[in-house]
Amino acid sequence: MNPNQYSSYYNQPYGNHPSNISGSNNKQYSQPSTVPTMTTTTNNAATTTGNDFISTTYESTSLGNQQQTLSNTLLDQIFRGVSEIAIHQRLEPLEYLIGIETNNMYDFQLNNSTMGTAIEYSGSLERAYIGNKRPFDMYVYVNRQHVLTFERPFQFIGGSIRVFDPQGNRLVGVIKKKFDVTHRKFKIEDGAGRKLFTAKATKFLWMKKKYKLVTRTYPKHEIGGISKKFTGLLQTFYTDADKFVTVFPESLTSDEKALLLATVILIDFSYHEKSHSP
């Protein structure tokens, strides 16, 4: 599936997308480095020496490190001074009029006035028959620049989202939906698998849409929350467009704030997205 086809549909140029988008999640995000082969010919052809191989590999590694540094710097600039994110699912005409499930699009705004968009890419059959359990790729843009990639694999039970940098070279972290008898619970881990936070909300008070953000280290304490806002009776009844607000300490790292943005997306898909199209 070519994501550029959606740019004209939404009438917004969202920048350059990775070229290996398929709508499914069986691909690899990492981009292979070019490794020269050790070749020798008899017709005065140049022979690739060990020093050339080491030099080329070093240059490729240095380029990867530069891209990672640039990505980290960009996230730091975006999330600097941020302690609140408002996320709103964009209302789709087809979904509103005839109930056909379309790719989700989210607009978000940080309390430092930065605005961005997250766009889902998935297959129409997956949306129709798998519904809210469907796998997808989601690309996050700020000022039309690709800054994050969310990857959700298909999981019949539970669910997760993996967060990558734009090049797919660095795993920022993972959000996992966990089973709990009394709570809706999501665990947030960094790229090394260290547990950072838990987002949980009681199952029994259905009108209470607040998820508490609790640290995973002892002593555990609440540091913020994620709330679902009412978007109007008509819109809520006919569509699954939602609005969330997440609040957290300004002192969190840019990676941790990016993971909280992905947590809201997983919460929306897990509990507020249609299970399948009619």
PDB file of N, CA, C and O in Angstrom, residues 107-167:
ATOM      1  N   ASP A 107      -5.020  14.514  15.171  1.00  0.00           N
ATOM      2  CA  ASP A 107      -4.345  15.796  15.326  1.00  0.00           C
ATOM      3  C   ASP A 107      -4.006  15.970  16.799  1.00  0.00           C
ATOM      4  O   ASP A 107      -4.832  15.662  17.671  1.00  0.00           O
ATOM      5  N   PHE A 108      -2.814  16.454  17.081  1.00  0.00           N
ATOM      6  CA  PHE A 108      -2.452  16.661  18.485  1.00  0.00           C
ATOM      7  C   PHE A 108      -1.774  18.013  18.640  1.00  0.00           C
ATOM      8  O   PHE A 108      -1.182  18.556  17.700  1.00  0.00           O
ATOM      9  N   GLN A 109      -1.900  18.551  19.831  1.00  0.00           N
ATOM     10  CA  GLN A 109      -1.289  19.845  20.144  1.00  0.00           C
ATOM     11  C   GLN A 109      -0.634  19.764  21.506  1.00  0.00           C
ATOM     12  O   GLN A 109      -1.216  19.244  22.464  1.00  0.00           O
ATOM     13  N   LEU A 110       0.591  20.278  21.581  1.00  0.00           N
ATOM     14  CA  LEU A 110       1.323  20.325  22.837  1.00  0.00           C
ATOM     15  C   LEU A 110       1.080  21.672  23.491  1.00  0.00           C
ATOM     16  O   LEU A 110       0.708  22.641  22.830  1.00  0.00           O
ATOM     17  N   ASN A 111       1.296  21.753  24.794  1.00  0.00           N
ATOM     18  CA  ASN A 111       1.033  23.028  25.476  1.00  0.00           C
ATOM     19  C   ASN A 111       2.127  24.070  25.231  1.00  0.00           C
ATOM     20  O   ASN A 111       2.081  25.153  25.795  1.00  0.00           O
ATOM     21  N   ASN A 112       3.097  23.736  24.338  1.00  0.00           N
ATOM     22  CA  ASN A 112       4.034  24.764  23.873  1.00  0.00           C
ATOM     23  C   ASN A 112       3.648  25.259  22.476  1.00  0.00           C
ATOM     24  O   ASN A 112       4.457  25.841  21.770  1.00  0.00           O
ATOM     25  N   SER A 113       2.390  24.988  22.087  1.00  0.00           N
ATOM     26  CA  SER A 113       1.780  25.433  20.827  1.00  0.00           C
ATOM     27  C   SER A 113       2.236  24.633  19.611  1.00  0.00           C
ATOM     28  O   SER A 113       1.813  24.932  18.487  1.00  0.00           O
ATOM     29  N   THR A 114       3.080  23.617  19.785  1.00  0.00           N
ATOM     30  CA  THR A 114       3.456  22.747  18.677  1.00  0.00           C
ATOM     31  C   THR A 114       2.269  21.872  18.288  1.00  0.00           C
ATOM     32  O   THR A 114       1.580  21.333  19.146  1.00  0.00           O
ATOM     33  N   MET A 115       2.036  21.726  16.971  1.00  0.00           N
ATOM     34  CA  MET A 115       0.939  20.906  16.480  1.00  0.00           C
ATOM     35  C   MET A 115       1.478  19.826  15.559  1.00  0.00           C
ATOM     36  O   MET A 115       2.498  20.010  14.890  1.00  0.00           O
ATOM     37  N   GLY A 116       0.803  18.687  15.546  1.00  0.00           N
ATOM     38  CA  GLY A 116       1.242  17.581  14.711  1.00  0.00           C
ATOM     39  C   GLY A 116       0.084  16.702  14.298  1.00  0.00           C
ATOM     40  O   GLY A 116      -1.064  16.900  14.712  1.00  0.00           O
ATOM     41  N   THR A 117       0.399  15.686  13.484  1.00  0.00           N
ATOM     42  CA  THR A 117      -0.595  14.759  12.955  1.00  0.00           C
ATOM     43  C   THR A 117      -0.022  13.349  12.977  1.00  0.00           C
ATOM     44  O   THR A 117       1.161  13.142  12.699  1.00  0.00           O
ATOM     45  N   ALA A 118      -0.863  12.380  13.324  1.00  0.00           N
ATOM     46  CA  ALA A 118      -0.498  10.965  13.260  1.00  0.00           C
ATOM     47  C   ALA A 118      -1.457  10.280  12.294  1.00  0.00           C
ATOM     48  O   ALA A 118      -2.677  10.401  12.435  1.00  0.00           O
ATOM     49  N   ILE A 119      -0.917   9.575  11.300  1.00  0.00           N
ATOM     50  CA  ILE A 119      -1.713   8.972  10.237  1.00  0.00           C
ATOM     51  C   ILE A 119      -1.502   7.468  10.228  1.00  0.00           C
ATOM     52  O   ILE A 119      -0.377   6.981  10.185  1.00  0.00           O
ATOM     53  N   GLU A 120      -2.615   6.739  10.254  1.00  0.00           N
ATOM     54  CA  GLU A 120      -2.582   5.276  10.205  1.00  0.00           C
ATOM     55  C   GLU A 120      -2.537   4.800   8.765  1.00  0.00           C
ATOM     56  O   GLU A 120      -3.169   5.381   7.880  1.00  0.00           O
ATOM     57  N   TYR A 121      -1.800   3.693   8.527  1.00  0.00           N
ATOM     58  CA  TYR A 121      -1.813   3.003   7.243  1.00  0.00           C
ATOM     59  C   TYR A 121      -2.061   1.524   7.505  1.00  0.00           C
ATOM     60  O   TYR A 121      -1.249   0.850   8.133  1.00  0.00           O
ATOM     61  N   SER A 122      -3.230   1.062   7.050  1.00  0.00           N
ATOM     62  CA  SER A 122      -3.596  -0.340   7.198  1.00  0.00           C
ATOM     63  C   SER A 122      -4.443  -0.749   6.005  1.00  0.00           C
ATOM     64  O   SER A 122      -4.899   0.103   5.221  1.00  0.00           O
ATOM     65  N   GLY A 123      -4.692  -2.042   5.850  1.00  0.00           N
ATOM     66  CA  GLY A 123      -5.475  -2.540   4.732  1.00  0.00           C
ATOM     67  C   GLY A 123      -6.967  -2.432   4.976  1.00  0.00           C
ATOM     68  O   GLY A 123      -7.435  -2.539   6.115  1.00  0.00           O
ATOM     69  N   SER A 124      -7.725  -2.232   3.912  1.00  0.00           N
ATOM     70  CA  SER A 124      -9.177  -2.106   4.047  1.00  0.00           C
ATOM     71  C   SER A 124      -9.805  -3.394   4.564  1.00  0.00           C
ATOM     72  O   SER A 124     -10.757  -3.348   5.354  1.00  0.00           O
ATOM     73  N   LEU A 125      -9.294  -4.545   4.143  1.00  0.00           N
ATOM     74  CA  LEU A 125      -9.837  -5.811   4.642  1.00  0.00           C
ATOM     75  C   LEU A 125      -9.529  -5.993   6.120  1.00  0.00           C
ATOM     76  O   LEU A 125     -10.357  -6.525   6.868  1.00  0.00           O
ATOM     77  N   GLU A 126      -8.362  -5.566   6.536  1.00  0.00           N
ATOM     78  CA  GLU A 126      -8.011  -5.652   7.956  1.00  0.00           C
ATOM     79  C   GLU A 126      -8.932  -4.778   8.786  1.00  0.00           C
ATOM     80  O   GLU A 126      -9.390  -5.169   9.868  1.00  0.00           O
ATOM     81  N   ARG A 127      -9.220  -3.571   8.291  1.00  0.00           N
ATOM     82  CA  ARG A 127     -10.123  -2.680   9.025  1.00  0.00           C
ATOM     83  C   ARG A 127     -11.534  -3.258   9.082  1.00  0.00           C
ATOM     84  O   ARG A 127     -12.229  -3.121  10.090  1.00  0.00           O
ATOM     85  N   ALA A 128     -11.964  -3.909   7.996  1.00  0.00           N
ATOM     86  CA  ALA A 128     -13.328  -4.416   7.922  1.00  0.00           C
ATOM     87  C   ALA A 128     -13.528  -5.667   8.771  1.00  0.00           C
ATOM     88  O   ALA A 128     -14.561  -5.812   9.434  1.00  0.00           O
ATOM     89  N   TYR A 129     -12.543  -6.571   8.784  1.00  0.00           N
ATOM     90  CA  TYR A 129     -12.762  -7.877   9.407  1.00  0.00           C
ATOM     91  C   TYR A 129     -12.022  -8.072  10.719  1.00  0.00           C
ATOM     92  O   TYR A 129     -12.391  -8.937  11.511  1.00  0.00           O
ATOM     93  N   ILE A 130     -10.972  -7.309  10.961  1.00  0.00           N
ATOM     94  CA  ILE A 130     -10.250  -7.434  12.234  1.00  0.00           C
ATOM     95  C   ILE A 130     -10.604  -6.286  13.158  1.00  0.00           C
ATOM     96  O   ILE A 130     -10.525  -6.407  14.376  1.00  0.00           O
ATOM     97  N   GLY A 131     -11.030  -5.161  12.597  1.00  0.00           N
ATOM     98  CA  GLY A 131     -11.492  -4.041  13.403  1.00  0.00           C
ATOM     99  C   GLY A 131     -10.402  -3.451  14.267  1.00  0.00           C
ATOM    100  O   GLY A 131      -9.307  -3.139  13.800  1.00  0.00           O
ATOM    101  N   ASN A 132     -10.684  -3.322  15.554  1.00  0.00           N
ATOM    102  CA  ASN A 132      -9.751  -2.640  16.447  1.00  0.00           C
ATOM    103  C   ASN A 132      -8.521  -3.472  16.796  1.00  0.00           C
ATOM    104  O   ASN A 132      -7.626  -2.986  17.480  1.00  0.00           O
ATOM    105  N   LYS A 133      -8.457  -4.718  16.348  1.00  0.00           N
ATOM    106  CA  LYS A 133      -7.269  -5.544  16.580  1.00  0.00           C
ATOM    107  C   LYS A 133      -6.313  -5.517  15.389  1.00  0.00           C
ATOM    108  O   LYS A 133      -5.294  -6.204  15.396  1.00  0.00           O
ATOM    109  N   ARG A 134      -6.622  -4.715  14.388  1.00  0.00           N
ATOM    110  CA  ARG A 134      -5.859  -4.737  13.143  1.00  0.00           C
ATOM    111  C   ARG A 134      -4.425  -4.245  13.345  1.00  0.00           C
ATOM    112  O   ARG A 134      -4.160  -3.356  14.153  1.00  0.00           O
ATOM    113  N   PRO A 135      -3.501  -4.805  12.581  1.00  0.00           N
ATOM    114  CA  PRO A 135      -2.131  -4.267  12.595  1.00  0.00           C
ATOM    115  C   PRO A 135      -2.074  -3.000  11.751  1.00  0.00           C
ATOM    116  O   PRO A 135      -2.860  -2.822  10.811  1.00  0.00           O
ATOM    117  N   PHE A 136      -1.150  -2.130  12.082  1.00  0.00           N
ATOM    118  CA  PHE A 136      -1.001  -0.913  11.286  1.00  0.00           C
ATOM    119  C   PHE A 136       0.375  -0.320  11.500  1.00  0.00           C
ATOM    120  O   PHE A 136       1.085  -0.631  12.449  1.00  0.00           O
ATOM    121  N   ASP A 137       0.720   0.568  10.581  1.00  0.00           N
ATOM    122  CA  ASP A 137       1.843   1.482  10.745  1.00  0.00           C
ATOM    123  C   ASP A 137       1.247   2.867  10.907  1.00  0.00           C
ATOM    124  O   ASP A 137       0.264   3.211  10.237  1.00  0.00           O
ATOM    125  N   MET A 138       1.813   3.672  11.762  1.00  0.00           N
ATOM    126  CA  MET A 138       1.332   5.029  11.958  1.00  0.00           C
ATOM    127  C   MET A 138       2.537   5.963  11.957  1.00  0.00           C
ATOM    128  O   MET A 138       3.513   5.739  12.674  1.00  0.00           O
ATOM    129  N   TYR A 139       2.435   7.015  11.148  1.00  0.00           N
ATOM    130  CA  TYR A 139       3.532   7.958  11.017  1.00  0.00           C
ATOM    131  C   TYR A 139       3.142   9.288  11.638  1.00  0.00           C
ATOM    132  O   TYR A 139       2.054   9.812  11.385  1.00  0.00           O
ATOM    133  N   VAL A 140       4.027   9.816  12.466  1.00  0.00           N
ATOM    134  CA  VAL A 140       3.775  11.040  13.219  1.00  0.00           C
ATOM    135  C   VAL A 140       4.566  12.168  12.587  1.00  0.00           C
ATOM    136  O   VAL A 140       5.780  12.045  12.372  1.00  0.00           O
ATOM    137  N   TYR A 141       3.865  13.270  12.303  1.00  0.00           N
ATOM    138  CA  TYR A 141       4.475  14.417  11.643  1.00  0.00           C
ATOM    139  C   TYR A 141       4.320  15.667  12.506  1.00  0.00           C
ATOM    140  O   TYR A 141       3.277  15.888  13.119  1.00  0.00           O
ATOM    141  N   VAL A 142       5.374  16.457  12.531  1.00  0.00           N
ATOM    142  CA  VAL A 142       5.339  17.785  13.134  1.00  0.00           C
ATOM    143  C   VAL A 142       5.944  18.745  12.113  1.00  0.00           C
ATOM    144  O   VAL A 142       7.057  18.512  11.632  1.00  0.00           O
ATOM    145  N   ASN A 143       5.189  19.782  11.762  1.00  0.00           N
ATOM    146  CA  ASN A 143       5.616  20.708  10.710  1.00  0.00           C
ATOM    147  C   ASN A 143       5.961  19.959   9.424  1.00  0.00           C
ATOM    148  O   ASN A 143       6.960  20.246   8.760  1.00  0.00           O
ATOM    149  N   ARG A 144       5.139  18.964   9.100  1.00  0.00           N
ATOM    150  CA  ARG A 144       5.277  18.139   7.890  1.00  0.00           C
ATOM    151  C   ARG A 144       6.566  17.326   7.867  1.00  0.00           C
ATOM    152  O   ARG A 144       6.972  16.817   6.821  1.00  0.00           O
ATOM    153  N   GLN A 145       7.201  17.182   9.001  1.00  0.00           N
ATOM    154  CA  GLN A 145       8.424  16.377   9.089  1.00  0.00           C
ATOM    155  C   GLN A 145       8.132  15.105   9.870  1.00  0.00           C
ATOM    156  O   GLN A 145       7.534  15.143  10.956  1.00  0.00           O
ATOM    157  N   HIS A 146       8.542  13.974   9.305  1.00  0.00           N
ATOM    158  CA  HIS A 146       8.333  12.678   9.937  1.00  0.00           C
ATOM    159  C   HIS A 146       9.241  12.566  11.165  1.00  0.00           C
ATOM    160  O   HIS A 146      10.463  12.607  11.049  1.00  0.00           O
ATOM    161  N   VAL A 147       8.623  12.428  12.357  1.00  0.00           N
ATOM    162  CA  VAL A 147       9.412  12.444  13.587  1.00  0.00           C
ATOM    163  C   VAL A 147       9.336  11.137  14.365  1.00  0.00           C
ATOM    164  O   VAL A 147      10.240  10.842  15.159  1.00  0.00           O
ATOM    165  N   LEU A 148       8.280  10.333  14.175  1.00  0.00           N
ATOM    166  CA  LEU A 148       8.136   9.078  14.900  1.00  0.00           C
ATOM    167  C   LEU A 148       7.375   8.075  14.041  1.00  0.00           C
ATOM    168  O   LEU A 148       6.590   8.465  13.162  1.00  0.00           O
ATOM    169  N   THR A 149       7.587   6.798  14.310  1.00  0.00           N
ATOM    170  CA  THR A 149       6.832   5.724  13.677  1.00  0.00           C
ATOM    171  C   THR A 149       6.265   4.818  14.756  1.00  0.00           C
ATOM    172  O   THR A 149       6.996   4.371  15.637  1.00  0.00           O
ATOM    173  N   PHE A 150       4.946   4.571  14.684  1.00  0.00           N
ATOM    174  CA  PHE A 150       4.284   3.620  15.583  1.00  0.00           C
ATOM    175  C   PHE A 150       3.976   2.357  14.789  1.00  0.00           C
ATOM    176  O   PHE A 150       3.421   2.432  13.698  1.00  0.00           O
ATOM    177  N   GLU A 151       4.332   1.217  15.342  1.00  0.00           N
ATOM    178  CA  GLU A 151       4.052  -0.060  14.692  1.00  0.00           C
ATOM    179  C   GLU A 151       3.220  -0.929  15.629  1.00  0.00           C
ATOM    180  O   GLU A 151       3.618  -1.186  16.769  1.00  0.00           O
ATOM    181  N   ARG A 152       2.062  -1.364  15.133  1.00  0.00           N
ATOM    182  CA  ARG A 152       1.218  -2.249  15.926  1.00  0.00           C
ATOM    183  C   ARG A 152       1.079  -3.585  15.210  1.00  0.00           C
ATOM    184  O   ARG A 152       0.482  -3.660  14.137  1.00  0.00           O
ATOM    185  N   PRO A 153       1.591  -4.673  15.776  1.00  0.00           N
ATOM    186  CA  PRO A 153       1.407  -5.994  15.171  1.00  0.00           C
ATOM    187  C   PRO A 153       0.034  -6.555  15.509  1.00  0.00           C
ATOM    188  O   PRO A 153      -0.633  -6.073  16.439  1.00  0.00           O
ATOM    189  N   PHE A 154      -0.406  -7.548  14.752  1.00  0.00           N
ATOM    190  CA  PHE A 154      -1.677  -8.203  15.077  1.00  0.00           C
ATOM    191  C   PHE A 154      -1.503  -9.080  16.302  1.00  0.00           C
ATOM    192  O   PHE A 154      -0.596  -9.898  16.379  1.00  0.00           O
ATOM    193  N   GLN A 155      -2.384  -8.909  17.265  1.00  0.00           N
ATOM    194  CA  GLN A 155      -2.414  -9.742  18.458  1.00  0.00           C
ATOM    195  C   GLN A 155      -3.866  -9.979  18.822  1.00  0.00           C
ATOM    196  O   GLN A 155      -4.608  -9.030  19.087  1.00  0.00           O
ATOM    197  N   PHE A 156      -4.284 -11.238  18.809  1.00  0.00           N
ATOM    198  CA  PHE A 156      -5.687 -11.555  19.094  1.00  0.00           C
ATOM    199  C   PHE A 156      -6.039 -11.228  20.536  1.00  0.00           C
ATOM    200  O   PHE A 156      -7.150 -10.777  20.838  1.00  0.00           O
ATOM    201  N   ILE A 157      -5.108 -11.465  21.449  1.00  0.00           N
ATOM    202  CA  ILE A 157      -5.313 -11.149  22.859  1.00  0.00           C
ATOM    203  C   ILE A 157      -4.291 -10.086  23.258  1.00  0.00           C
ATOM    204  O   ILE A 157      -3.114 -10.195  22.954  1.00  0.00           O
ATOM    205  N   GLY A 158      -4.773  -9.083  23.965  1.00  0.00           N
ATOM    206  CA  GLY A 158      -3.883  -8.004  24.379  1.00  0.00           C
ATOM    207  C   GLY A 158      -3.644  -7.042  23.228  1.00  0.00           C
ATOM    208  O   GLY A 158      -4.519  -6.794  22.397  1.00  0.00           O
ATOM    209  N   GLY A 159      -2.457  -6.510  23.177  1.00  0.00           N
ATOM    210  CA  GLY A 159      -2.109  -5.564  22.123  1.00  0.00           C
ATOM    211  C   GLY A 159      -0.888  -4.768  22.538  1.00  0.00           C
ATOM    212  O   GLY A 159      -0.576  -4.654  23.725  1.00  0.00           O
ATOM    213  N   SER A 160      -0.196  -4.220  21.556  1.00  0.00           N
ATOM    214  CA  SER A 160       0.998  -3.436  21.854  1.00  0.00           C
ATOM    215  C   SER A 160       1.279  -2.480  20.709  1.00  0.00           C
ATOM    216  O   SER A 160       0.797  -2.661  19.589  1.00  0.00           O
ATOM    217  N   ILE A 161       2.061  -1.462  20.992  1.00  0.00           N
ATOM    218  CA  ILE A 161       2.572  -0.545  19.989  1.00  0.00           C
ATOM    219  C   ILE A 161       4.061  -0.348  20.259  1.00  0.00           C
ATOM    220  O   ILE A 161       4.458  -0.069  21.392  1.00  0.00           O
ATOM    221  N   ARG A 162       4.855  -0.494  19.207  1.00  0.00           N
ATOM    222  CA  ARG A 162       6.284  -0.228  19.294  1.00  0.00           C
ATOM    223  C   ARG A 162       6.569   1.124  18.654  1.00  0.00           C
ATOM    224  O   ARG A 162       6.048   1.427  17.580  1.00  0.00           O
ATOM    225  N   VAL A 163       7.386   1.908  19.308  1.00  0.00           N
ATOM    226  CA  VAL A 163       7.685   3.265  18.856  1.00  0.00           C
ATOM    227  C   VAL A 163       9.130   3.306  18.369  1.00  0.00           C
ATOM    228  O   VAL A 163      10.053   2.927  19.101  1.00  0.00           O
ATOM    229  N   PHE A 164       9.314   3.783  17.125  1.00  0.00           N
ATOM    230  CA  PHE A 164      10.625   3.869  16.510  1.00  0.00           C
ATOM    231  C   PHE A 164      10.923   5.312  16.114  1.00  0.00           C
ATOM    232  O   PHE A 164      10.017   6.131  15.973  1.00  0.00           O
ATOM    233  N   ASP A 165      12.200   5.591  15.903  1.00  0.00           N
ATOM    234  CA  ASP A 165      12.571   6.860  15.290  1.00  0.00           C
ATOM    235  C   ASP A 165      12.198   6.805  13.810  1.00  0.00           C
ATOM    236  O   ASP A 165      11.825   5.744  13.303  1.00  0.00           O
ATOM    237  N   PRO A 166      12.261   7.927  13.071  1.00  0.00           N
ATOM    238  CA  PRO A 166      11.811   7.917  11.671  1.00  0.00           C
ATOM    239  C   PRO A 166      12.550   6.925  10.791  1.00  0.00           C
ATOM    240  O   PRO A 166      11.960   6.352   9.873  1.00  0.00           O
ATOM    241  N   GLN A 167      13.848   6.710  11.048  1.00  0.00           N
ATOM    242  CA  GLN A 167      14.623   5.782  10.226  1.00  0.00           C
ATOM    243  C   GLN A 167      14.370   4.322  10.605  1.00  0.00           C
ATOM    244  O   GLN A 167      14.774   3.420   9.880  1.00  0.00           O
TER     245      GLN A 167
END
